[in-house]
PDB file of C-alpha atoms in Angstrom:
ATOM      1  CA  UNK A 852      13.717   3.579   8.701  1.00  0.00           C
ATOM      2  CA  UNK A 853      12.496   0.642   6.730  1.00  0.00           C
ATOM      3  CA  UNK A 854      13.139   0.454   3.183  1.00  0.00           C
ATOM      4  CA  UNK A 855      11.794  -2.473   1.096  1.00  0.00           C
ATOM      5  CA  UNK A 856      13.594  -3.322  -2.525  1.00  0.00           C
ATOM      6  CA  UNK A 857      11.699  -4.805  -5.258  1.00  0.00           C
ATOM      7  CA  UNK A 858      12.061  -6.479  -8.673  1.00  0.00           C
ATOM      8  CA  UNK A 859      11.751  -6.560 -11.520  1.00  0.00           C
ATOM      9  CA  UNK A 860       9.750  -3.244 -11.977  1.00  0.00           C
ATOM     10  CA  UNK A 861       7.389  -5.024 -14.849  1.00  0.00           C
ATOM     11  CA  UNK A 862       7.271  -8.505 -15.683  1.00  0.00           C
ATOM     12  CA  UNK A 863       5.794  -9.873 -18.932  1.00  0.00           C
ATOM     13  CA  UNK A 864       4.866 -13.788 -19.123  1.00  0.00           C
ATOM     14  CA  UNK A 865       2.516 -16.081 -21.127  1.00  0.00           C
ATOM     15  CA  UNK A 866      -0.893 -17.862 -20.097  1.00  0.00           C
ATOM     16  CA  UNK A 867       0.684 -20.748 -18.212  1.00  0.00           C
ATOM     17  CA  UNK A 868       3.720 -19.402 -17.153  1.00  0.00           C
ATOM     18  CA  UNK A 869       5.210 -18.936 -13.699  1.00  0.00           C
ATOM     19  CA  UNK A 870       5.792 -15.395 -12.479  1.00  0.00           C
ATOM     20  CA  UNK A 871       8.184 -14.893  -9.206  1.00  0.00           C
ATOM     21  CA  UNK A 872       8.723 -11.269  -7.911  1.00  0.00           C
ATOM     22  CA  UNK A 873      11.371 -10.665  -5.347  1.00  0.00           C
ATOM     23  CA  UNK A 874      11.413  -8.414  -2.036  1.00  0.00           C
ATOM     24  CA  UNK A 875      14.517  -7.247   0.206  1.00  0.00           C
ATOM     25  CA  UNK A 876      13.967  -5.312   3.109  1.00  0.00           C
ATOM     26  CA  UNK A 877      16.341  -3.643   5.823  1.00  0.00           C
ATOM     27  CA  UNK A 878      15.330  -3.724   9.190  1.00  0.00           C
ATOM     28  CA  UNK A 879      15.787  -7.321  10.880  1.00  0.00           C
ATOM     29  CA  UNK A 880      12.937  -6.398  13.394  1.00  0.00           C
ATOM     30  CA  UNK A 881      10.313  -6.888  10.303  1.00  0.00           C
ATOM     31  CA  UNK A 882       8.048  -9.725  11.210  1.00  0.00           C
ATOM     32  CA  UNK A 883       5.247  -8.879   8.871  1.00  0.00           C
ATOM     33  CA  UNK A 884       5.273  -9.082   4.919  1.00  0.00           C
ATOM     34  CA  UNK A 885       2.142  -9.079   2.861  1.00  0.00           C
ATOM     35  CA  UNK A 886       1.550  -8.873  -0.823  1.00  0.00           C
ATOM     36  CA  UNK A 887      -1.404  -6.866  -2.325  1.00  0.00           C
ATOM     37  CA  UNK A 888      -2.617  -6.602  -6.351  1.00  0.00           C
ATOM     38  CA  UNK A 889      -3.911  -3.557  -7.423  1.00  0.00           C
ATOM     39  CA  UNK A 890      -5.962  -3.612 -11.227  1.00  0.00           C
ATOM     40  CA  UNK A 891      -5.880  -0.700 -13.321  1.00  0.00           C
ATOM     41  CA  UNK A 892      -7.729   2.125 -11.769  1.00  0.00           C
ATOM     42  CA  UNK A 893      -8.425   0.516  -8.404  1.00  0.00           C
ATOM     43  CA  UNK A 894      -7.552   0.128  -4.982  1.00  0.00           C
ATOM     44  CA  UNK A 895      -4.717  -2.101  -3.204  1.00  0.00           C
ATOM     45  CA  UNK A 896      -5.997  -5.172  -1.852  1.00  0.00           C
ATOM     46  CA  UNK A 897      -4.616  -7.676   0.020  1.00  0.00           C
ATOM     47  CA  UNK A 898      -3.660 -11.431  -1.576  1.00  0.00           C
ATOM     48  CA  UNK A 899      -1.824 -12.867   0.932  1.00  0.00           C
ATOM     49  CA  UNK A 900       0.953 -12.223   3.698  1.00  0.00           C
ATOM     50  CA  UNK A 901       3.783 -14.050   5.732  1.00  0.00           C
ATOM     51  CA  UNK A 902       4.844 -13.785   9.393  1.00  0.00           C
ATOM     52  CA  UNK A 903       8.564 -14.140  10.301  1.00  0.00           C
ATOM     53  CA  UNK A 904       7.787 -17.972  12.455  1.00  0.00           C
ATOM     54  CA  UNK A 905       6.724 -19.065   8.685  1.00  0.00           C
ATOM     55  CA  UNK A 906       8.998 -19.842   6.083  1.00  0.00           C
ATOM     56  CA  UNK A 907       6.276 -20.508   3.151  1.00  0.00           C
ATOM     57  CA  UNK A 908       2.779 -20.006   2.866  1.00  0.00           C
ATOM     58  CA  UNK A 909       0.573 -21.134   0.069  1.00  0.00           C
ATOM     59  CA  UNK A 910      -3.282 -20.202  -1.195  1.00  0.00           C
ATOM     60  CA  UNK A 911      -4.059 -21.960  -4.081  1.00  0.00           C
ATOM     61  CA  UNK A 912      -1.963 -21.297  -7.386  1.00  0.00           C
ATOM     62  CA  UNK A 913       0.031 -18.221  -5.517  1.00  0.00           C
ATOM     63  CA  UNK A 914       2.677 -18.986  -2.455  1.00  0.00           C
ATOM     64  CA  UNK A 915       4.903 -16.909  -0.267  1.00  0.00           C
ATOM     65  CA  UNK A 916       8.163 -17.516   1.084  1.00  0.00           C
ATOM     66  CA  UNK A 917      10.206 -15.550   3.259  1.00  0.00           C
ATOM     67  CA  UNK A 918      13.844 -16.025   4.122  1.00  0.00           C
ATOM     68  CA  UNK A 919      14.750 -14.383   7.326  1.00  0.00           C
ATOM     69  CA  UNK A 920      18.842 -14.374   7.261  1.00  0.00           C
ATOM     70  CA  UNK A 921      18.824 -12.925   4.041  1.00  0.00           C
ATOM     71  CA  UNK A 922      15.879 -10.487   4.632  1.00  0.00           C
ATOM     72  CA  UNK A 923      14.018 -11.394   1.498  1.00  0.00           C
ATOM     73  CA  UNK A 924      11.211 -12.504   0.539  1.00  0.00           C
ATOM     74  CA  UNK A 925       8.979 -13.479  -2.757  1.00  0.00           C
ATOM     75  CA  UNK A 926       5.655 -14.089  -4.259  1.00  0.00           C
ATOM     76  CA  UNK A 927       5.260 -17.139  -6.615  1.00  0.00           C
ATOM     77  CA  UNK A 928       2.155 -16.877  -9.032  1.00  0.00           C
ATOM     78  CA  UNK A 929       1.865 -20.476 -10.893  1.00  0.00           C
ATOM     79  CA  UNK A 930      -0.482 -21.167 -14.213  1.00  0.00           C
ATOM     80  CA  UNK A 931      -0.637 -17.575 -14.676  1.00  0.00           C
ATOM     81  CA  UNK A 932      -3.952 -16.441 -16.242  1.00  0.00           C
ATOM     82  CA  UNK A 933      -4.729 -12.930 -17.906  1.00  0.00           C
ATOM     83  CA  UNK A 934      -6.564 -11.793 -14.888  1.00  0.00           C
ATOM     84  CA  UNK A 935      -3.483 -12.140 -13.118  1.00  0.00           C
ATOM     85  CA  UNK A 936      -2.695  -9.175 -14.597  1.00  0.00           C
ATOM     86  CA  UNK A 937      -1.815  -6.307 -12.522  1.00  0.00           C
ATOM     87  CA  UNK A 938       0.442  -4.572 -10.123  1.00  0.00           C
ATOM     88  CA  UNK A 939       1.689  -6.078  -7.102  1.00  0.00           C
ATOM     89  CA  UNK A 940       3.626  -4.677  -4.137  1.00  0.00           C
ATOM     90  CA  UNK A 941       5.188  -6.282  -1.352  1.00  0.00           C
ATOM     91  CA  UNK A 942       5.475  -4.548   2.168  1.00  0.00           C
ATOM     92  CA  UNK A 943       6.834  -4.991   5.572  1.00  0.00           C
ATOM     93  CA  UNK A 944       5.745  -4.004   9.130  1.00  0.00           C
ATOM     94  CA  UNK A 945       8.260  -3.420  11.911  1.00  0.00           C
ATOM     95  CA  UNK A 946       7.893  -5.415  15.004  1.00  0.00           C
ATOM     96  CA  UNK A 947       7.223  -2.714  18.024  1.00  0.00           C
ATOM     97  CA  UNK A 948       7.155   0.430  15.486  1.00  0.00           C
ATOM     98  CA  UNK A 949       4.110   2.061  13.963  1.00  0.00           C
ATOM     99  CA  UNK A 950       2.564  -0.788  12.109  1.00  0.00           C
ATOM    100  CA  UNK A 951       2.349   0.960   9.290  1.00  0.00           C
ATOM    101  CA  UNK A 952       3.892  -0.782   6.063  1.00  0.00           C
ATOM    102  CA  UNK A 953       6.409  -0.040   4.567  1.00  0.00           C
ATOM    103  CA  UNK A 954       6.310  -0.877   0.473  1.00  0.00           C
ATOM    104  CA  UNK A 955       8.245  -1.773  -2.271  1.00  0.00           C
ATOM    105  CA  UNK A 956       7.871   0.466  -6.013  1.00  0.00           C
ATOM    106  CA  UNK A 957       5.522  -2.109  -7.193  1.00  0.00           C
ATOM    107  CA  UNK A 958       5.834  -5.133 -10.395  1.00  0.00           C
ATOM    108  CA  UNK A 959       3.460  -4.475 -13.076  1.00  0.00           C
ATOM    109  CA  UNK A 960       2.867  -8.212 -14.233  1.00  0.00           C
ATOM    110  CA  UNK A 961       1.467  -8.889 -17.749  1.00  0.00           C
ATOM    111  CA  UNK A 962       0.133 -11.947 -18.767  1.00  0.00           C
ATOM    112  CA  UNK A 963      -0.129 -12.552 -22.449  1.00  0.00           C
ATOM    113  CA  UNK A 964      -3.210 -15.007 -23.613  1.00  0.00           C
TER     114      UNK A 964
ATOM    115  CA  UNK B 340     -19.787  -2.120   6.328  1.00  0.00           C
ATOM    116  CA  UNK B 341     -18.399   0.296   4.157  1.00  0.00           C
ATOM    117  CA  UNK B 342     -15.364  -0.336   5.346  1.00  0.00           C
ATOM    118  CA  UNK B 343     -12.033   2.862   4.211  1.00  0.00           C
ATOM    119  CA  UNK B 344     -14.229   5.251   2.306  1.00  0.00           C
ATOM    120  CA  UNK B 345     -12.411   8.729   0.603  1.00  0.00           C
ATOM    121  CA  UNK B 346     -14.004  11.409  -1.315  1.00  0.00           C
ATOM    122  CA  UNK B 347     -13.745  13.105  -3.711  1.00  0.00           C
ATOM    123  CA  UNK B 348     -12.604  10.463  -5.905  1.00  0.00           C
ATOM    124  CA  UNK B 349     -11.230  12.986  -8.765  1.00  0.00           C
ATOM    125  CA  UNK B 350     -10.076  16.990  -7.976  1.00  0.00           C
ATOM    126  CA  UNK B 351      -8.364  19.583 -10.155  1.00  0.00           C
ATOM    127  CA  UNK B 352      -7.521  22.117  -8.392  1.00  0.00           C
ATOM    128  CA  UNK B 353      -5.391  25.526  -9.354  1.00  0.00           C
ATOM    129  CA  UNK B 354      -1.661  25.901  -8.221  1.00  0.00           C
ATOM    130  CA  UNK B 355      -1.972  28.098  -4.467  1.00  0.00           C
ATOM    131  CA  UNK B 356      -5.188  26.420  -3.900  1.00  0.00           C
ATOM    132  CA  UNK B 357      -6.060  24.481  -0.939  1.00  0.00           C
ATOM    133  CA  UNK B 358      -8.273  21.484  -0.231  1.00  0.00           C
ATOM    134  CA  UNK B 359      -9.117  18.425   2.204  1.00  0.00           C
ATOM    135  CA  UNK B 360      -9.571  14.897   1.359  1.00  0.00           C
ATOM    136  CA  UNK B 361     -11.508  13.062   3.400  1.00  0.00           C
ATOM    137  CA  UNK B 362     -11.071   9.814   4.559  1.00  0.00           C
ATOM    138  CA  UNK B 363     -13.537   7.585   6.670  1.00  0.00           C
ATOM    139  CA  UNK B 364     -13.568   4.182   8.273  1.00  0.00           C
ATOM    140  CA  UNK B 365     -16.385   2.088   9.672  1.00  0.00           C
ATOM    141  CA  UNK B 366     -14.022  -0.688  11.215  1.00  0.00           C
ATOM    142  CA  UNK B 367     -12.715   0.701  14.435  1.00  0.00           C
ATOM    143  CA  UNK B 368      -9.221   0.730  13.297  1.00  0.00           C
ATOM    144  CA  UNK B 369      -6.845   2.758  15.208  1.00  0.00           C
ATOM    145  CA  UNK B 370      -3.772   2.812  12.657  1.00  0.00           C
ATOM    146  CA  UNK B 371      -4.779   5.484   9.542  1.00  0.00           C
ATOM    147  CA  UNK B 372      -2.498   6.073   7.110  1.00  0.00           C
ATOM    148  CA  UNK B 373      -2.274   8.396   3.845  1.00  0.00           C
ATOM    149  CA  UNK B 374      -0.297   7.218   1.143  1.00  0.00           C
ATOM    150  CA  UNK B 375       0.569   8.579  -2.400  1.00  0.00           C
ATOM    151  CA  UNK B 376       1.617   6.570  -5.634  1.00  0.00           C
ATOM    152  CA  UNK B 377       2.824   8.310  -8.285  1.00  0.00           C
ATOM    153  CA  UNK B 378       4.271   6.222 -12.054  1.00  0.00           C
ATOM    154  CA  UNK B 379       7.442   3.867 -10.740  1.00  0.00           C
ATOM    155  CA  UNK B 380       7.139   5.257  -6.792  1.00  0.00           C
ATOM    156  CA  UNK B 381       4.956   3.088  -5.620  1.00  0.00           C
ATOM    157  CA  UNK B 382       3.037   3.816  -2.512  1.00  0.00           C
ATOM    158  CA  UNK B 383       5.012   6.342  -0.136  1.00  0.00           C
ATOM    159  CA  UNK B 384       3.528   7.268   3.073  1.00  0.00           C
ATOM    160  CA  UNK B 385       2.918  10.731   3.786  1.00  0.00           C
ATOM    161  CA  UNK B 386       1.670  10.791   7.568  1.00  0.00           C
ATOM    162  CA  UNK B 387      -0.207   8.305   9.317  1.00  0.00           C
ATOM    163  CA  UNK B 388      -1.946   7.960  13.173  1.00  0.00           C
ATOM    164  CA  UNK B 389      -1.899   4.927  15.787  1.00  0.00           C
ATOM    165  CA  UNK B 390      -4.707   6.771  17.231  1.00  0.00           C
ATOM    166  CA  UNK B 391      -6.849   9.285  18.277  1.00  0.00           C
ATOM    167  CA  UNK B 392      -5.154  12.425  18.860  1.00  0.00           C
ATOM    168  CA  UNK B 393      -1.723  10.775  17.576  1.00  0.00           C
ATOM    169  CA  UNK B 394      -0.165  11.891  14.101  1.00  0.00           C
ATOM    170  CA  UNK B 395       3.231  11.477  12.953  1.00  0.00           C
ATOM    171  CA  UNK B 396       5.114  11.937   9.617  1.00  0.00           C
ATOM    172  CA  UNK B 397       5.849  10.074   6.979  1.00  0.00           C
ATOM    173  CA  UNK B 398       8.450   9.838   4.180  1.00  0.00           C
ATOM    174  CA  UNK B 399       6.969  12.413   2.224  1.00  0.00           C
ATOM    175  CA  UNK B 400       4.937  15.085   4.652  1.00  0.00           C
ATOM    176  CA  UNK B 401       5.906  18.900   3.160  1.00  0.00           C
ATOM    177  CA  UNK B 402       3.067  20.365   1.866  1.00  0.00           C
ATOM    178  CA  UNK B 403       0.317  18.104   4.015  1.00  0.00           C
ATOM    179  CA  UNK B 404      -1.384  18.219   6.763  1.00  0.00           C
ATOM    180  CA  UNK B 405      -3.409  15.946   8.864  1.00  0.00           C
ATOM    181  CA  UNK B 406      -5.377  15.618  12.148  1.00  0.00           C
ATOM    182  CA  UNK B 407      -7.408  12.846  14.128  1.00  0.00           C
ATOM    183  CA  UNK B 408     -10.028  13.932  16.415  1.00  0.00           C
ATOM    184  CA  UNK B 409     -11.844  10.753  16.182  1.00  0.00           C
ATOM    185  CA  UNK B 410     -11.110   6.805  15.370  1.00  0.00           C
ATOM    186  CA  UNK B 411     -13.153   6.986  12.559  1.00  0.00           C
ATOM    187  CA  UNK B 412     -12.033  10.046  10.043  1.00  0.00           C
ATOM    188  CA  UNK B 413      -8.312  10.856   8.948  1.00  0.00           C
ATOM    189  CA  UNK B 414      -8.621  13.700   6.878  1.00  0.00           C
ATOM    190  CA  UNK B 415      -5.371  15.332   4.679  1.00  0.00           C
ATOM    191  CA  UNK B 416      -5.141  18.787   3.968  1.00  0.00           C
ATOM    192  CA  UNK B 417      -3.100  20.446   0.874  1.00  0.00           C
ATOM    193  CA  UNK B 418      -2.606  23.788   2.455  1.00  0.00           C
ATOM    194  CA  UNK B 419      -0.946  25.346  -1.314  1.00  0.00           C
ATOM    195  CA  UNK B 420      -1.362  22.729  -3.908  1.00  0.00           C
ATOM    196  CA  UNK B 421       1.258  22.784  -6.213  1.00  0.00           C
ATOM    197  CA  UNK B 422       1.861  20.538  -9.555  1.00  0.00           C
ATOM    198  CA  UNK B 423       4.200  18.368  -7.997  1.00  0.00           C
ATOM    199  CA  UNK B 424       1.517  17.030  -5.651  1.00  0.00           C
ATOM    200  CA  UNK B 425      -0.228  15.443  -8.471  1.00  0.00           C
ATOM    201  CA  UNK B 426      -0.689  11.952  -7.725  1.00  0.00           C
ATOM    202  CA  UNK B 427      -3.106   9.549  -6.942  1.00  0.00           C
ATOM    203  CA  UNK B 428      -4.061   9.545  -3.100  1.00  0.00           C
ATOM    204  CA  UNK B 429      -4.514   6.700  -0.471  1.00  0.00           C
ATOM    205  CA  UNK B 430      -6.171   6.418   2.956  1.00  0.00           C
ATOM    206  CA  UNK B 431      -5.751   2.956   4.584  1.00  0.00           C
ATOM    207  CA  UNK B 432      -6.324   1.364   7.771  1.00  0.00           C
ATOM    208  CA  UNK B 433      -5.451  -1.575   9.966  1.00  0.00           C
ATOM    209  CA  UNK B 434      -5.832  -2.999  13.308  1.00  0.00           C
ATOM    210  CA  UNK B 435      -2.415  -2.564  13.380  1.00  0.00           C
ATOM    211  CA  UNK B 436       0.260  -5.338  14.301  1.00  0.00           C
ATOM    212  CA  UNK B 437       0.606  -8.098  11.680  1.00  0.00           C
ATOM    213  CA  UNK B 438      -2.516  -7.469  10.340  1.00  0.00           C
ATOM    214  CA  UNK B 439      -3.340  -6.152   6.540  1.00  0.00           C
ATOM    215  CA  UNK B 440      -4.575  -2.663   5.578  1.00  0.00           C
ATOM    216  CA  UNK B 441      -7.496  -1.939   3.798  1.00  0.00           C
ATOM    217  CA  UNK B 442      -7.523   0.917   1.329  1.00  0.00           C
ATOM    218  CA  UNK B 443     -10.230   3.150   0.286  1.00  0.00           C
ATOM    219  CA  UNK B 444     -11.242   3.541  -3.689  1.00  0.00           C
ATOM    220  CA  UNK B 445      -8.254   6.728  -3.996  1.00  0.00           C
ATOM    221  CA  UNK B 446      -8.251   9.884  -5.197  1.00  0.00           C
ATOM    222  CA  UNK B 447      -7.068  11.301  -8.212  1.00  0.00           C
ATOM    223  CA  UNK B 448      -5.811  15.062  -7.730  1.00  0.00           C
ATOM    224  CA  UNK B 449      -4.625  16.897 -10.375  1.00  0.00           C
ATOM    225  CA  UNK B 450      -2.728  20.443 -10.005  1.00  0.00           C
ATOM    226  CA  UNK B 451      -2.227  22.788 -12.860  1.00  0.00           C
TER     227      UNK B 451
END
């Protein structure tokens, strides 16, 4: 099956400061990959995704790009600000499988004021 | 709409016990999915459904059950809890291909 790769495992920045997390995944037939922030003590939600015909995506101060021969992908958060603060996972869907994501161990990211 | 809704939101429950949680959605998704996330696992899937009458297993079923009689409810059974299934717990649903899932609030189980 699918596995999805993900670093660094925490990432600590300051106010201002760019944070980059990186995805791999395994199965070439992955044309879905969206990102979702979870704050402490609630639920996953969505921030934004990436389809395999797109190479970058942007909303605002975070962007998404996605390299297809390599099978990786990454989030780009820029002017961090404390409430950036949080955990964020990256996942993949499988073309023609169950449409269920598949998702990486998570990157807690701290932002330091 | 309520949208993915899961009760209870906290449970402690006694090793050999066994309990459902419930999980609920008002959007007419078809795809329902449990997940758990435990400290540096992230969120591994345990079983999900593409529909009605349609389960299949995850990466991490033993010890869970599910069913799907209707669109709307996805419930997960612990048929002997034990204190490795401590974790936090996660229903989600989609509309399925390339589109996102939306989770409900979690539950936090704890064995002992």
């Amino acid at each position: 099956g699918e596995n999805v790769e993900q670093h660094p495992s925490t990432l600590s920045v300051q106010e201002g400061d760019s944070a980059v997390i990186k995805c791999t995944y395994s199965d070439s037939a992955s044309n879905y990959f969206p990102w979702y922030k979870q704050e402490l003590g609630k639920r996953p939600q969505l921030i934004i995704d990436i389809r395999s015909n797109v190479g970058e995506k942007k909303d605002q101060r975070i962007a998404v790009t996605l390299n297809k021969t390599a099978k990786h992908f990454s989030l780009h958060i820029t002017e961090t600000q404390p409430e950036d603060s949080a955990v964020y996972f990256c996942a993949s869907q499988v073309a023609g499988g169950s449409y269920i994501p598949t998702f990486g161990r998570g990157t807690s990211l701290i932002v330091h004021p | 709409n309520a949208g993915v809704t899961q009760t209870p939101k906290f449970q402690v429950l006694k090793t050999g016990q066994s309990m459902t949680l419930q999980c609920a959605q008002d959007m007419n998704h078809e795809y329902m999915s449990w997940y758990r996330q435990d400290p540096g696992m992230g969120l591994r899937l345990i079983h999900y459904s593409v529909g009605a009458g349609i389960t299949d297993q995850g990466e991490v079923p033993n010890g869970y059950n599910v069913s799907r009689s209707t669109t709307e409810d996805f419930p997960l059974r612990l048929l002997s809890a034990a204190p490795s299934q401590t974790s936090v717990y996660f229903c989600a649903s989609s509309y399925g291909e390339n589109t996102e899932a939306f989770f409900g609030q979690g539950t936090r189980l704890t064995v002992v």
